[in-house]
Amino acid sequence: GGNYSSTAYFISKTLVEMQLSLLVAIEIWCITYWAIEFQGNIVYLVLVTFALQLVAASTTLLISCLVPQAKAAMVCLQQHISSLNGHPL
């Protein structure tokens, strides 16, 4: 068929988004770092921000690939976020 599998879509979308996420992280810290006169390691801050952006995008995409209906996906995402915060629903 002409359809992509969920796994192929997930991996290809993540690889494409990595480039944009890195540019956004660099842009955020190039503006913020000097505006607030931050003293930390800017490379570390960019890499952490980049990683957090990828985790957020990948988690959302993974849930959307695994759950066929939008309402069920929202419930799964809310439960995942609450478990990360240590507050089960």
Steps between C-alpha positions, in 0.01 A plus 500: 500500500583865489478560874785542743511301821474687829861413581634635171296820538615545862868458416495718187303780667735496800807520275356795312393680817845461657643765271230754577508423874874562514463834321218605734705404808797701373276797424337488844830497687677752274232752593439399863858427611626855457168672576497363856881493533497127572826344622444131409648300214304602189581180309357289784186717514447472124544123508261454794237721336547310173458165676186617684345621174567164336358306795183710499449471124582129492273415792210682340560336164542156656169528684327622184637200306402248767149628575254511209258761640583857602298491822676183620837654408424806714418278798825305450701820473342647815578182692858501373553862601349443845722197556805711414396757758444231764127567514303202373149577382 
